[in-house]
PDB file of C-alpha atoms in Angstrom:
ATOM      1  CA  UNK A  13     -17.207   4.838 -13.407  1.00 58.00           C
ATOM      2  CA  UNK A  14     -17.706   2.553 -10.169  1.00 72.00           C
ATOM      3  CA  UNK A  15     -18.568   4.266  -6.911  1.00 86.00           C
ATOM      4  CA  UNK A  16     -15.373   3.948  -4.418  1.00 94.00           C
ATOM      5  CA  UNK A  17     -16.735   1.860  -1.414  1.00 97.00           C
ATOM      6  CA  UNK A  18     -14.815   3.071   1.835  1.00 97.00           C
ATOM      7  CA  UNK A  19     -14.401   1.601   5.051  1.00 97.00           C
ATOM      8  CA  UNK A  20     -14.512   4.377   8.224  1.00 97.00           C
ATOM      9  CA  UNK A  21     -12.424   3.635  11.286  1.00 97.00           C
ATOM     10  CA  UNK A  22     -13.246   5.797  13.882  1.00 96.00           C
ATOM     11  CA  UNK A  23     -14.554   5.204  17.406  1.00 94.00           C
ATOM     12  CA  UNK A  24     -16.278   8.743  17.984  1.00 93.00           C
ATOM     13  CA  UNK A  25     -20.042   8.099  16.716  1.00 95.00           C
ATOM     14  CA  UNK A  26     -20.938  12.022  16.083  1.00 94.00           C
ATOM     15  CA  UNK A  27     -17.174  11.890  14.062  1.00 94.00           C
ATOM     16  CA  UNK A  28     -18.416   8.997  12.131  1.00 95.00           C
ATOM     17  CA  UNK A  29     -21.653   9.863  11.184  1.00 96.00           C
ATOM     18  CA  UNK A  30     -20.366  13.475   9.807  1.00 95.00           C
ATOM     19  CA  UNK A  31     -17.389  11.550   8.113  1.00 95.00           C
ATOM     20  CA  UNK A  32     -20.306   9.180   6.008  1.00 96.00           C
ATOM     21  CA  UNK A  33     -22.300  12.383   5.202  1.00 96.00           C
ATOM     22  CA  UNK A  34     -19.420  13.903   3.942  1.00 95.00           C
ATOM     23  CA  UNK A  35     -18.505  10.738   2.032  1.00 96.00           C
ATOM     24  CA  UNK A  36     -21.687  10.268   0.393  1.00 96.00           C
ATOM     25  CA  UNK A  37     -22.016  13.864  -0.477  1.00 95.00           C
ATOM     26  CA  UNK A  38     -18.399  13.832  -1.999  1.00 94.00           C
ATOM     27  CA  UNK A  39     -19.581  10.903  -4.168  1.00 94.00           C
ATOM     28  CA  UNK A  40     -18.409   7.933  -2.661  1.00 96.00           C
ATOM     29  CA  UNK A  41     -19.866   4.954  -0.653  1.00 96.00           C
ATOM     30  CA  UNK A  42     -19.272   3.994   2.494  1.00 96.00           C
ATOM     31  CA  UNK A  43     -19.026   0.371   2.939  1.00 96.00           C
ATOM     32  CA  UNK A  44     -19.108   0.312   6.879  1.00 96.00           C
ATOM     33  CA  UNK A  45     -18.047   1.524   9.984  1.00 97.00           C
ATOM     34  CA  UNK A  46     -16.018   0.288  12.261  1.00 97.00           C
ATOM     35  CA  UNK A  47     -15.011   1.737  16.212  1.00 95.00           C
ATOM     36  CA  UNK A  48     -12.288  -1.158  17.172  1.00 96.00           C
ATOM     37  CA  UNK A  49      -8.880  -2.112  15.494  1.00 95.00           C
ATOM     38  CA  UNK A  50     -10.291  -5.567  15.509  1.00 96.00           C
ATOM     39  CA  UNK A  51     -13.658  -4.777  13.937  1.00 96.00           C
ATOM     40  CA  UNK A  52     -11.907  -2.687  11.078  1.00 97.00           C
ATOM     41  CA  UNK A  53      -9.886  -5.806  10.482  1.00 97.00           C
ATOM     42  CA  UNK A  54     -12.900  -8.145  10.029  1.00 96.00           C
ATOM     43  CA  UNK A  55     -14.766  -5.423   8.424  1.00 97.00           C
ATOM     44  CA  UNK A  56     -11.795  -4.727   5.496  1.00 97.00           C
ATOM     45  CA  UNK A  57     -11.274  -8.591   4.759  1.00 96.00           C
ATOM     46  CA  UNK A  58     -14.712  -9.449   4.720  1.00 96.00           C
ATOM     47  CA  UNK A  59     -15.829  -6.303   2.867  1.00 96.00           C
ATOM     48  CA  UNK A  60     -12.816  -6.074   0.600  1.00 96.00           C
ATOM     49  CA  UNK A  61     -13.236  -1.733   0.334  1.00 97.00           C
ATOM     50  CA  UNK A  62     -11.543   0.397  -2.060  1.00 96.00           C
ATOM     51  CA  UNK A  63      -9.900   2.468   0.617  1.00 97.00           C
ATOM     52  CA  UNK A  64     -10.084   2.610   4.672  1.00 97.00           C
ATOM     53  CA  UNK A  65     -10.134   6.206   6.521  1.00 97.00           C
ATOM     54  CA  UNK A  66      -8.361   4.870   9.697  1.00 96.00           C
ATOM     55  CA  UNK A  67      -8.156   6.589  12.838  1.00 95.00           C
ATOM     56  CA  UNK A  68      -5.433   6.146  15.078  1.00 94.00           C
ATOM     57  CA  UNK A  69      -6.625   6.185  19.011  1.00 90.00           C
ATOM     58  CA  UNK A  70      -9.250   3.406  18.694  1.00 91.00           C
ATOM     59  CA  UNK A  71     -11.427   2.097  21.798  1.00 87.00           C
ATOM     60  CA  UNK A  72     -10.026  -1.769  22.637  1.00 89.00           C
ATOM     61  CA  UNK A  73      -6.519  -3.093  22.638  1.00 92.00           C
ATOM     62  CA  UNK A  74      -5.657  -2.696  19.117  1.00 94.00           C
ATOM     63  CA  UNK A  75      -5.424   0.871  18.039  1.00 93.00           C
ATOM     64  CA  UNK A  76      -5.240   2.081  14.202  1.00 95.00           C
ATOM     65  CA  UNK A  77      -1.799   1.663  13.300  1.00 95.00           C
ATOM     66  CA  UNK A  78      -1.785  -2.131  14.449  1.00 96.00           C
ATOM     67  CA  UNK A  79      -5.226  -2.455  12.625  1.00 96.00           C
ATOM     68  CA  UNK A  80      -3.733  -0.990   9.669  1.00 96.00           C
ATOM     69  CA  UNK A  81      -0.590  -3.250  10.198  1.00 95.00           C
ATOM     70  CA  UNK A  82      -2.725  -6.367  10.244  1.00 95.00           C
ATOM     71  CA  UNK A  83      -4.690  -5.493   7.297  1.00 96.00           C
ATOM     72  CA  UNK A  84      -1.827  -4.505   5.259  1.00 92.00           C
ATOM     73  CA  UNK A  85      -0.495  -8.141   5.821  1.00 91.00           C
ATOM     74  CA  UNK A  86      -3.635  -9.769   4.346  1.00 93.00           C
ATOM     75  CA  UNK A  87      -4.922  -7.575   2.235  1.00 92.00           C
ATOM     76  CA  UNK A  88      -3.994  -4.944  -0.337  1.00 89.00           C
ATOM     77  CA  UNK A  89      -6.178  -1.610   0.446  1.00 94.00           C
ATOM     78  CA  UNK A  90      -4.951   1.518   0.511  1.00 96.00           C
ATOM     79  CA  UNK A  91      -5.231   3.112   4.167  1.00 96.00           C
ATOM     80  CA  UNK A  92      -5.644   6.935   5.145  1.00 96.00           C
ATOM     81  CA  UNK A  93      -4.873   7.843   8.662  1.00 95.00           C
ATOM     82  CA  UNK A  94      -7.380  10.478   9.697  1.00 92.00           C
ATOM     83  CA  UNK A  95      -6.591  11.234  13.314  1.00 87.00           C
ATOM     84  CA  UNK A  96      -6.190  14.210  15.810  1.00 85.00           C
ATOM     85  CA  UNK A  97      -2.698  13.252  16.725  1.00 73.00           C
ATOM     86  CA  UNK A  98       0.262  14.466  14.837  1.00 76.00           C
ATOM     87  CA  UNK A  99       2.939  13.858  17.147  1.00 83.00           C
ATOM     88  CA  UNK A 100       6.505  12.414  15.878  1.00 88.00           C
ATOM     89  CA  UNK A 101       5.972   9.478  17.661  1.00 88.00           C
ATOM     90  CA  UNK A 102       2.703   8.620  16.448  1.00 86.00           C
ATOM     91  CA  UNK A 103       3.838   9.695  12.695  1.00 87.00           C
ATOM     92  CA  UNK A 104       6.851   7.619  12.925  1.00 87.00           C
ATOM     93  CA  UNK A 105       4.684   4.241  13.941  1.00 88.00           C
ATOM     94  CA  UNK A 106       1.822   5.107  11.201  1.00 89.00           C
ATOM     95  CA  UNK A 107       4.981   5.460   8.441  1.00 89.00           C
ATOM     96  CA  UNK A 108       6.049   2.231   8.969  1.00 88.00           C
ATOM     97  CA  UNK A 109       2.576   1.128   7.619  1.00 89.00           C
ATOM     98  CA  UNK A 110       2.885   2.555   4.443  1.00 88.00           C
ATOM     99  CA  UNK A 111      -0.221   4.609   4.589  1.00 91.00           C
ATOM    100  CA  UNK A 112      -1.547   6.527   1.595  1.00 92.00           C
ATOM    101  CA  UNK A 113      -2.177   9.651   3.576  1.00 89.00           C
ATOM    102  CA  UNK A 114      -1.935  11.171   7.048  1.00 90.00           C
ATOM    103  CA  UNK A 115      -4.940  13.778   7.496  1.00 91.00           C
ATOM    104  CA  UNK A 116      -5.401  15.979  10.671  1.00 89.00           C
ATOM    105  CA  UNK A 117      -9.163  16.012  11.890  1.00 88.00           C
ATOM    106  CA  UNK A 118     -11.091  17.619  10.824  1.00 87.00           C
ATOM    107  CA  UNK A 119     -10.345  17.631   7.555  1.00 89.00           C
ATOM    108  CA  UNK A 120     -11.995  20.033   4.923  1.00 90.00           C
ATOM    109  CA  UNK A 121     -14.274  17.999   2.328  1.00 92.00           C
ATOM    110  CA  UNK A 122     -11.781  19.547  -0.246  1.00 93.00           C
ATOM    111  CA  UNK A 123      -8.843  18.252   1.558  1.00 93.00           C
ATOM    112  CA  UNK A 124     -10.575  15.113   2.428  1.00 94.00           C
ATOM    113  CA  UNK A 125     -11.512  14.206  -1.342  1.00 95.00           C
ATOM    114  CA  UNK A 126      -8.148  15.186  -3.094  1.00 94.00           C
ATOM    115  CA  UNK A 127      -6.614  12.660  -0.243  1.00 94.00           C
ATOM    116  CA  UNK A 128      -8.732  10.013  -1.356  1.00 95.00           C
ATOM    117  CA  UNK A 129      -8.515  10.312  -4.937  1.00 94.00           C
ATOM    118  CA  UNK A 130      -4.860  10.583  -4.919  1.00 94.00           C
ATOM    119  CA  UNK A 131      -4.518   7.557  -2.881  1.00 94.00           C
ATOM    120  CA  UNK A 132      -7.084   5.603  -4.993  1.00 94.00           C
ATOM    121  CA  UNK A 133      -5.299   6.357  -8.054  1.00 94.00           C
ATOM    122  CA  UNK A 134      -1.423   5.909  -6.553  1.00 94.00           C
ATOM    123  CA  UNK A 135      -2.891   2.644  -5.456  1.00 92.00           C
ATOM    124  CA  UNK A 136      -4.111   1.560  -8.787  1.00 91.00           C
ATOM    125  CA  UNK A 137      -1.057   2.402 -10.614  1.00 94.00           C
ATOM    126  CA  UNK A 138       0.941   0.906  -7.995  1.00 92.00           C
ATOM    127  CA  UNK A 139      -1.050  -2.485  -8.634  1.00 90.00           C
ATOM    128  CA  UNK A 140      -0.349  -1.640 -12.534  1.00 95.00           C
ATOM    129  CA  UNK A 141       3.255  -1.137 -12.059  1.00 94.00           C
ATOM    130  CA  UNK A 142       3.550  -4.477 -10.299  1.00 93.00           C
ATOM    131  CA  UNK A 143       1.003  -6.648 -12.377  1.00 94.00           C
ATOM    132  CA  UNK A 144       3.662  -5.289 -15.402  1.00 95.00           C
ATOM    133  CA  UNK A 145       6.460  -5.965 -13.467  1.00 90.00           C
ATOM    134  CA  UNK A 146       5.417  -9.550 -12.738  1.00 92.00           C
ATOM    135  CA  UNK A 147       4.471  -9.868 -16.454  1.00 93.00           C
ATOM    136  CA  UNK A 148       7.827  -8.922 -17.457  1.00 89.00           C
ATOM    137  CA  UNK A 149       9.616 -11.183 -15.215  1.00 85.00           C
ATOM    138  CA  UNK A 150       7.958 -14.002 -16.346  1.00 89.00           C
ATOM    139  CA  UNK A 151       8.429 -12.982 -19.968  1.00 89.00           C
ATOM    140  CA  UNK A 152      12.357 -12.572 -19.408  1.00 87.00           C
ATOM    141  CA  UNK A 153      12.437 -16.267 -16.914  1.00 85.00           C
ATOM    142  CA  UNK A 154      10.611 -18.115 -20.293  1.00 87.00           C
ATOM    143  CA  UNK A 155      12.790 -17.340 -22.749  1.00 88.00           C
ATOM    144  CA  UNK A 156      15.582 -19.246 -24.052  1.00 86.00           C
ATOM    145  CA  UNK A 157      18.221 -16.421 -24.797  1.00 90.00           C
ATOM    146  CA  UNK A 158      20.462 -15.393 -21.581  1.00 87.00           C
ATOM    147  CA  UNK A 159      19.168 -12.096 -20.068  1.00 89.00           C
ATOM    148  CA  UNK A 160      21.364 -10.213 -17.587  1.00 87.00           C
ATOM    149  CA  UNK A 161      20.261  -6.654 -15.957  1.00 89.00           C
ATOM    150  CA  UNK A 162      22.284  -4.170 -13.500  1.00 90.00           C
ATOM    151  CA  UNK A 163      21.754  -0.919 -11.592  1.00 91.00           C
ATOM    152  CA  UNK A 164      23.486   2.092 -12.350  1.00 94.00           C
ATOM    153  CA  UNK A 165      26.531   0.947 -10.223  1.00 92.00           C
ATOM    154  CA  UNK A 166      27.012  -1.961 -12.036  1.00 89.00           C
ATOM    155  CA  UNK A 167      25.328  -4.901  -9.599  1.00 92.00           C
ATOM    156  CA  UNK A 168      23.272  -7.842 -10.623  1.00 89.00           C
ATOM    157  CA  UNK A 169      19.597  -7.071 -10.446  1.00 89.00           C
ATOM    158  CA  UNK A 170      18.177  -9.899 -12.826  1.00 87.00           C
ATOM    159  CA  UNK A 171      19.347 -12.538 -14.310  1.00 86.00           C
ATOM    160  CA  UNK A 172      16.956 -15.767 -15.970  1.00 88.00           C
ATOM    161  CA  UNK A 173      17.775 -19.479 -15.735  1.00 85.00           C
ATOM    162  CA  UNK A 174      19.590 -19.054 -19.205  1.00 86.00           C
ATOM    163  CA  UNK A 175      22.148 -16.579 -17.715  1.00 85.00           C
ATOM    164  CA  UNK A 176      23.009 -18.086 -14.684  1.00 83.00           C
ATOM    165  CA  UNK A 177      23.692 -21.520 -16.495  1.00 82.00           C
ATOM    166  CA  UNK A 178      26.107 -19.768 -18.874  1.00 83.00           C
ATOM    167  CA  UNK A 179      27.793 -17.851 -15.953  1.00 80.00           C
ATOM    168  CA  UNK A 180      27.543 -21.094 -13.850  1.00 68.00           C
ATOM    169  CA  UNK A 181      26.114 -19.528 -10.951  1.00 74.00           C
ATOM    170  CA  UNK A 182      22.655 -19.363  -8.911  1.00 72.00           C
ATOM    171  CA  UNK A 183      20.461 -16.852  -9.816  1.00 74.00           C
ATOM    172  CA  UNK A 184      20.466 -15.719  -6.070  1.00 78.00           C
ATOM    173  CA  UNK A 185      24.245 -15.844  -5.385  1.00 78.00           C
ATOM    174  CA  UNK A 186      24.549 -13.278  -8.055  1.00 82.00           C
ATOM    175  CA  UNK A 187      22.048 -10.986  -7.516  1.00 84.00           C
ATOM    176  CA  UNK A 188      23.763  -7.603  -5.816  1.00 84.00           C
ATOM    177  CA  UNK A 189      27.247  -8.347  -6.877  1.00 87.00           C
ATOM    178  CA  UNK A 190      28.852  -6.391  -9.353  1.00 86.00           C
ATOM    179  CA  UNK A 191      28.915  -7.788 -12.807  1.00 84.00           C
ATOM    180  CA  UNK A 192      32.677  -7.944 -13.395  1.00 82.00           C
ATOM    181  CA  UNK A 193      32.622 -10.826 -10.613  1.00 82.00           C
ATOM    182  CA  UNK A 194      29.429 -12.569 -12.089  1.00 80.00           C
ATOM    183  CA  UNK A 195      30.867 -12.146 -15.889  1.00 78.00           C
ATOM    184  CA  UNK A 196      33.879 -12.814 -17.015  1.00 72.00           C
ATOM    185  CA  UNK A 197      35.187 -12.807 -20.850  1.00 66.00           C
ATOM    186  CA  UNK A 198      37.853 -15.305 -21.712  1.00 60.00           C
TER     187      UNK A 198
END
């Protein structure tokens, strides 16, 4: 199994060194460290780490939440916030970026390892799920038979081109509408 590469984003040098040491003891590779939000974005895009441990309060104009938002918009990399700040406002801002975890500093090694392993596993499973979703959508779109699917309330969630042609409606206009509005037996 390949060693997972982690980017550590922490502006306190002693904390950063301690985290790097802990990560190495836990069997992870430290891809790099960054002490500012801008440096974190640059390192994440250049190094493409497997995971980012991101402090929230950082030196410079870009804090960890802003950096995470930029990174999430440009790369598929899981982020765990590692911070001393757990107030409601900060947590609400952090949740908007879709982090894989939120750990209060200083974490116990066991907690750190579990959070990283769960985040990596979850990210891997989500990537496989998305790949399967794209494969299924491509398959259903390319077959000649009409395919239409609804949710448990009977609203159209998918229809391929063949179904749209038979129903004389656009694919986008049918989505979200009740099946009875889209499909009428004559």
